[in-house]
Structures are given as C-alpha cells and as structure tokens.
Short mmCIF file of C-alpha atoms in Angstrom, two decimals:
data_model
loop_
_atom_site.label_atom_id
_atom_site.label_comp_id
_atom_site.label_asym_id
_atom_site.label_seq_id
_atom_site.Cartn_x
_atom_site.Cartn_y
_atom_site.Cartn_z
CA GLU A 1129 -34.30 61.68 -1.27
CA VAL A 1130 -32.34 64.51 0.34
CA GLN A 1131 -30.74 66.79 -2.23
CA LEU A 1132 -28.47 69.77 -1.55
CA VAL A 1133 -27.23 71.75 -4.55
CA GLU A 1134 -24.67 74.49 -4.04
CA SER A 1135 -24.00 77.31 -6.48
CA GLY A 1136 -22.06 80.55 -6.67
CA GLY A 1137 -18.47 79.36 -6.56
CA VAL A 1138 -16.17 81.38 -8.83
CA VAL A 1139 -12.70 82.91 -9.01
CA VAL A 1140 -12.59 86.14 -6.97
CA GLN A 1141 -9.81 88.55 -6.11
CA PRO A 1142 -8.45 88.93 -2.58
CA GLY A 1143 -10.59 91.37 -0.64
CA GLY A 1144 -13.61 90.60 -2.78
CA SER A 1145 -17.06 89.31 -1.88
CA LEU A 1146 -19.15 86.35 -2.92
CA ARG A 1147 -22.51 84.82 -2.03
CA LEU A 1148 -22.99 81.07 -2.08
CA SER A 1149 -26.43 79.50 -2.31
CA CYS A 1150 -27.74 76.03 -1.53
CA ALA A 1151 -31.07 74.70 -2.78
CA ALA A 1152 -32.49 71.98 -0.54
CA SER A 1153 -35.14 69.36 -1.32
CA GLY A 1154 -36.34 65.97 -0.14
CA PHE A 1155 -36.88 66.92 3.50
CA THR A 1156 -38.74 69.48 5.61
CA PHE A 1157 -36.16 72.26 5.38
CA ASP A 1158 -37.42 74.39 8.26
CA ASP A 1159 -37.19 71.47 10.71
CA TYR A 1160 -33.40 71.34 10.56
CA ALA A 1161 -30.35 73.41 11.32
CA MET A 1162 -27.96 73.74 8.38
CA HIS A 1163 -24.20 73.98 8.04
CA TRP A 1164 -21.45 75.10 5.71
CA VAL A 1165 -18.25 73.04 5.71
CA ARG A 1166 -15.22 73.69 3.52
CA GLN A 1167 -12.27 71.72 2.24
CA ALA A 1168 -9.19 73.25 0.67
CA PRO A 1169 -7.98 71.19 -2.31
CA GLY A 1170 -6.13 68.13 -1.04
CA LYS A 1171 -6.71 69.07 2.61
CA GLY A 1172 -9.02 68.09 5.44
CA LEU A 1173 -12.52 69.20 6.40
CA GLU A 1174 -13.14 72.50 8.21
CA TRP A 1175 -16.51 73.37 9.73
CA VAL A 1176 -17.42 76.95 8.79
CA SER A 1177 -20.85 77.90 10.09
CA LEU A 1178 -24.18 76.75 11.50
CA ILE A 1179 -27.65 78.28 11.45
CA SER A 1180 -30.58 77.11 13.54
CA TRP A 1181 -33.82 75.89 11.98
CA ASP A 1182 -35.46 79.28 12.33
CA GLY A 1183 -32.40 81.40 11.54
CA GLY A 1184 -32.42 82.83 15.03
CA ASN A 1185 -29.02 81.48 16.04
CA THR A 1186 -25.81 81.48 14.02
CA TYR A 1187 -22.33 80.23 14.81
CA TYR A 1188 -19.00 80.58 13.04
CA ALA A 1189 -15.47 79.24 12.97
CA ASP A 1190 -12.96 81.73 14.32
CA SER A 1191 -11.28 81.83 10.89
CA VAL A 1192 -14.36 83.39 9.25
CA LYS A 1193 -16.05 85.25 12.11
CA GLY A 1194 -16.78 88.85 11.18
CA ARG A 1195 -16.25 88.19 7.46
CA PHE A 1196 -18.85 85.50 6.61
CA THR A 1197 -22.60 85.58 7.26
CA ILE A 1198 -24.87 82.54 7.11
CA SER A 1199 -28.57 82.97 6.42
CA ARG A 1200 -31.58 81.00 5.23
CA ASP A 1201 -34.92 81.51 3.56
CA ASN A 1202 -37.31 78.81 4.72
CA ASN A 1203 -39.93 79.92 2.18
CA LYS A 1204 -37.47 79.12 -0.60
CA ASN A 1205 -35.81 76.07 1.02
CA SER A 1206 -32.50 77.84 0.58
CA LEU A 1207 -29.30 78.37 2.55
CA TYR A 1208 -26.78 81.13 1.89
CA LEU A 1209 -23.24 82.13 2.81
CA GLN A 1210 -22.20 85.74 2.29
CA MET A 1211 -18.41 85.87 2.13
CA ASN A 1212 -16.64 89.24 2.46
CA SER A 1213 -12.98 90.31 2.68
CA LEU A 1214 -11.94 87.08 1.01
CA ARG A 1215 -8.40 85.80 1.49
CA ALA A 1216 -6.29 83.27 -0.39
CA GLU A 1217 -6.73 80.85 2.51
CA ASP A 1218 -10.51 80.85 1.89
CA THR A 1219 -9.90 78.93 -1.34
CA ALA A 1220 -11.82 75.67 -0.94
CA PHE A 1221 -14.74 73.52 -1.90
CA TYR A 1222 -17.73 74.74 0.13
CA TYR A 1223 -20.27 72.11 1.11
CA CYS A 1224 -23.82 72.79 2.18
CA ALA A 1225 -24.80 70.22 4.79
CA LYS A 1226 -27.95 69.19 6.64
CA ASP A 1227 -28.10 68.64 10.37
CA GLY A 1228 -28.97 65.17 11.58
CA VAL A 1229 -31.61 66.01 14.18
CA VAL A 1230 -34.84 67.98 14.24
CA GLY A 1231 -34.51 71.09 16.38
CA PRO A 1232 -31.25 71.59 18.28
CA SER A 1233 -28.14 71.10 16.17
CA GLY A 1234 -26.31 67.81 16.07
CA TRP A 1235 -24.14 65.97 13.59
CA VAL A 1236 -24.12 66.54 9.83
CA ASP A 1237 -25.88 63.75 7.96
CA TYR A 1238 -26.19 64.84 4.30
CA TRP A 1239 -23.82 66.87 2.15
CA GLY A 1240 -24.07 68.57 -1.22
CA GLN A 1241 -21.49 68.01 -3.96
CA GLY A 1242 -19.75 71.28 -3.14
CA THR A 1243 -18.92 74.48 -5.02
CA LEU A 1244 -15.34 75.68 -5.55
CA VAL A 1245 -14.33 79.14 -4.42
CA THR A 1246 -10.92 80.31 -5.62
CA VAL A 1247 -9.44 83.50 -4.20
CA SER A 1248 -6.66 84.67 -6.46
CA SER A 1249 -5.43 87.76 -8.23
CA ASP B 1075 -12.10 75.22 21.00
CA ILE B 1076 -12.07 71.43 21.20
CA VAL B 1077 -9.14 69.92 19.30
CA MET B 1078 -9.69 66.53 17.68
CA THR B 1079 -6.58 64.44 17.01
CA GLN B 1080 -6.73 61.28 14.92
CA SER B 1081 -4.20 58.50 14.78
CA PRO B 1082 -2.62 57.26 12.68
CA ASP B 1083 -2.49 59.76 9.82
CA SER B 1084 -2.21 56.89 7.37
CA LEU B 1085 -2.94 53.19 7.62
CA ALA B 1086 -2.44 50.20 5.28
CA VAL B 1087 -4.42 47.04 6.00
CA SER B 1088 -4.77 43.78 4.08
CA LEU B 1089 -8.13 42.85 2.57
CA GLY B 1090 -10.25 40.97 5.10
CA GLU B 1091 -8.23 42.24 8.05
CA ARG B 1092 -9.32 44.65 10.80
CA ALA B 1093 -8.69 48.38 10.52
CA THR B 1094 -8.71 50.62 13.59
CA ILE B 1095 -8.70 54.41 13.60
CA ASN B 1096 -8.47 56.46 16.78
CA CYS B 1097 -9.77 59.92 17.62
CA LYS B 1098 -8.98 61.85 20.79
CA SER B 1099 -10.68 65.05 21.92
CA SER B 1100 -8.93 67.73 23.98
CA GLN B 1101 -11.82 67.69 26.47
CA SER B 1102 -14.70 65.38 27.24
CA ILE B 1103 -17.52 65.39 24.69
CA LEU B 1104 -19.81 63.30 26.88
CA HIS B 1105 -22.88 65.36 27.76
CA SER B 1106 -24.07 64.74 31.30
CA SER B 1107 -27.68 65.66 30.50
CA ASN B 1108 -28.24 62.67 28.19
CA ASN B 1109 -25.10 60.55 28.72
CA LYS B 1110 -24.30 60.74 25.00
CA ASP B 1111 -20.95 61.33 23.33
CA TYR B 1112 -21.19 64.01 20.66
CA LEU B 1113 -18.93 62.29 18.13
CA ALA B 1114 -19.50 61.32 14.49
CA TRP B 1115 -17.41 59.48 11.90
CA TYR B 1116 -17.31 60.13 8.16
CA GLN B 1117 -15.84 58.39 5.12
CA GLN B 1118 -14.68 60.44 2.14
CA LYS B 1119 -13.70 58.87 -1.17
CA PRO B 1120 -11.78 60.84 -3.82
CA GLY B 1121 -13.92 63.40 -5.66
CA GLN B 1122 -16.92 62.84 -3.39
CA PRO B 1123 -18.41 64.65 -0.39
CA PRO B 1124 -18.10 62.93 2.99
CA ASN B 1125 -20.52 60.16 3.92
CA LEU B 1126 -21.86 59.75 7.47
CA LEU B 1127 -20.99 56.40 9.05
CA ILE B 1128 -21.54 56.77 12.80
CA TYR B 1129 -23.11 59.30 15.20
CA TRP B 1130 -23.45 59.42 19.01
CA ALA B 1131 -20.03 57.69 18.88
CA SER B 1132 -21.52 54.25 18.23
CA THR B 1133 -24.84 54.50 16.35
CA ARG B 1134 -24.50 53.30 12.79
CA GLN B 1135 -26.21 55.43 10.14
CA SER B 1136 -28.93 53.63 8.16
CA GLY B 1137 -27.46 51.76 5.19
CA VAL B 1138 -23.91 51.61 6.54
CA PRO B 1139 -22.50 48.05 6.48
CA ASP B 1140 -22.23 46.39 9.88
CA ARG B 1141 -18.49 45.86 9.46
CA PHE B 1142 -18.21 49.53 10.53
CA SER B 1143 -18.49 50.14 14.27
CA GLY B 1144 -17.73 52.97 16.66
CA SER B 1145 -16.74 52.82 20.29
CA GLY B 1146 -15.32 54.90 23.12
CA SER B 1147 -16.53 57.60 25.48
CA GLY B 1148 -15.36 60.83 27.06
CA THR B 1149 -12.22 61.76 25.17
CA ASP B 1150 -11.12 58.57 23.39
CA PHE B 1151 -12.92 57.03 20.44
CA THR B 1152 -12.33 54.32 17.86
CA LEU B 1153 -13.70 53.49 14.42
CA THR B 1154 -13.27 49.83 13.55
CA ILE B 1155 -13.72 48.15 10.19
CA SER B 1156 -13.94 44.47 11.05
CA SER B 1157 -13.03 43.04 7.65
CA LEU B 1158 -11.57 45.49 5.18
CA GLN B 1159 -13.11 45.55 1.71
CA ALA B 1160 -11.61 47.19 -1.38
CA GLU B 1161 -14.40 49.80 -1.41
CA ASP B 1162 -13.38 50.98 2.08
CA VAL B 1163 -10.30 52.76 0.72
CA ALA B 1164 -10.94 56.36 1.72
CA VAL B 1165 -10.07 59.12 4.15
CA TYR B 1166 -11.89 58.90 7.49
CA TYR B 1167 -12.71 61.88 9.72
CA CYS B 1168 -14.11 62.25 13.22
CA LEU B 1169 -16.24 65.27 14.16
CA GLN B 1170 -17.19 66.63 17.56
CA TYR B 1171 -20.56 68.39 17.74
CA TYR B 1172 -20.52 68.91 21.51
CA SER B 1173 -19.89 72.63 21.18
CA THR B 1174 -19.33 75.29 18.56
CA PRO B 1175 -17.11 75.71 16.75
CA TYR B 1176 -17.56 72.13 15.61
CA THR B 1177 -14.16 70.56 14.87
CA PHE B 1178 -12.94 67.70 12.70
CA GLY B 1179 -9.94 65.49 13.16
CA GLN B 1180 -7.21 65.89 10.55
CA GLY B 1181 -8.22 62.70 8.74
CA THR B 1182 -6.82 59.18 8.40
CA ASN B 1183 -5.96 57.85 4.95
CA LEU B 1184 -6.83 54.14 4.74
CA GLU B 1185 -5.20 52.06 2.01
CA ILE B 1186 -4.92 48.41 1.04
CA LYS B 1187 -1.68 46.66 1.96
#
C-alpha cells in the first residue's frame, strides 16, 4: 500500500523559512517522479513543484520559483520542499504526491494527507 | 502556461441522475507522439486529499466505479457520472500534465438536488 506522510508544517512569520518532508513507502521510490501540490484553506488545488525520479530535473510554479527548492533522497525514500521568503499567500495545506508513471512524469496518482503551513505575524 | 477552465463552478443533480462536468484547456493537450491527451480528473471530499479518478482523459483508475467516465480530446473534456450516488458529493478537479507548470481547473462543487 502506497503511503506518503508529510511533516514540518508550522506557523512561520512572513519572510521566514521552512522545510517540509515526506516519507514514502509501499512502492519503489526511485522509480517515480514526485510532486508537491498545495491548497489554501477553502480554495482549489495548485501544483507547486515536480522532481524527476533521479533528482536531475526540477520544475516549479511561477508563484514559487526562486523561493522554493524541491529535493529528494532516494536512499531514505524521502521528498523535501525547502521554502524561503515565505509570504502570507503561501499559507496552505501542502500535499506530497506520487507520479503515476515510471520514468517520465505524468499524472499524480497518490497523495499524502497534507501538512498545514501558516504564514502569519 | 496552460489555463484550465471548468464549468460549471457548482452543480446540483438528483440521486440516480447523470452529472456532467466540463474542462477546457487554453491549448491542445493532445501529444502527437503518442496520440494521448494529458488530462486527469480528481475527486476531493471534505477534509480529505484528492483521489484520482481518470487519467489519459478516459482511462479509469483501478478501483474507481464504472459510473465515472471521461471523454474528450484536444482542448475539450468531460467527466460524466452516469447515475449519481450520495457518496459522489465532492469537488471535482481536472489537471493537465502536458507541460510544466502543471495546472488544475478551479474545481466544480457537486451537490445533491
């Protein structure tokens, strides 16, 4: 059974930094690209970032480019999101999500339960 | 960036009736190399993460009831629930994965009439 467990969500001040983690199990982690997707409370889904199976390629939404960094450790079956220069509009549930195909990225097929990041003074 | 626009924003359908949700992309998401449309559909119930229903525009994910179906190609897509059940009350989203940044539709809130 695929399991994705996010951690690291807290209340942080504007301009601050935070690192989210996602522990993956139940599948061969280094076969799949991984994603972060966020959802502001009561709002819709926003794709944030994608990392290839080997970490060699990363992609970002324009809203976070230059501030967020996605990374992975295939030895630890873990995904990360380093978030810098946080803004109020970054307040959201952050979901770790697994890609649906081996190799090149495709759709998202499994999601974690999410971790809440609140940016507020 | 590809913009995904869903319609309607909200929909009320009687139990047992058909529900239809539309999704339109600002450019074609049909890839010529494999003739596949890079479109997925998700269902999200309150307090839960999204659940994958459909990928490649019309391929049902394993375990998804066959009352859910996807259709369309190019820029216009449809999610159909053939006979609405009470447990189908949720928000539905389309997603294009043709190019980064991936983009979701704004969501359609489906309720019982």
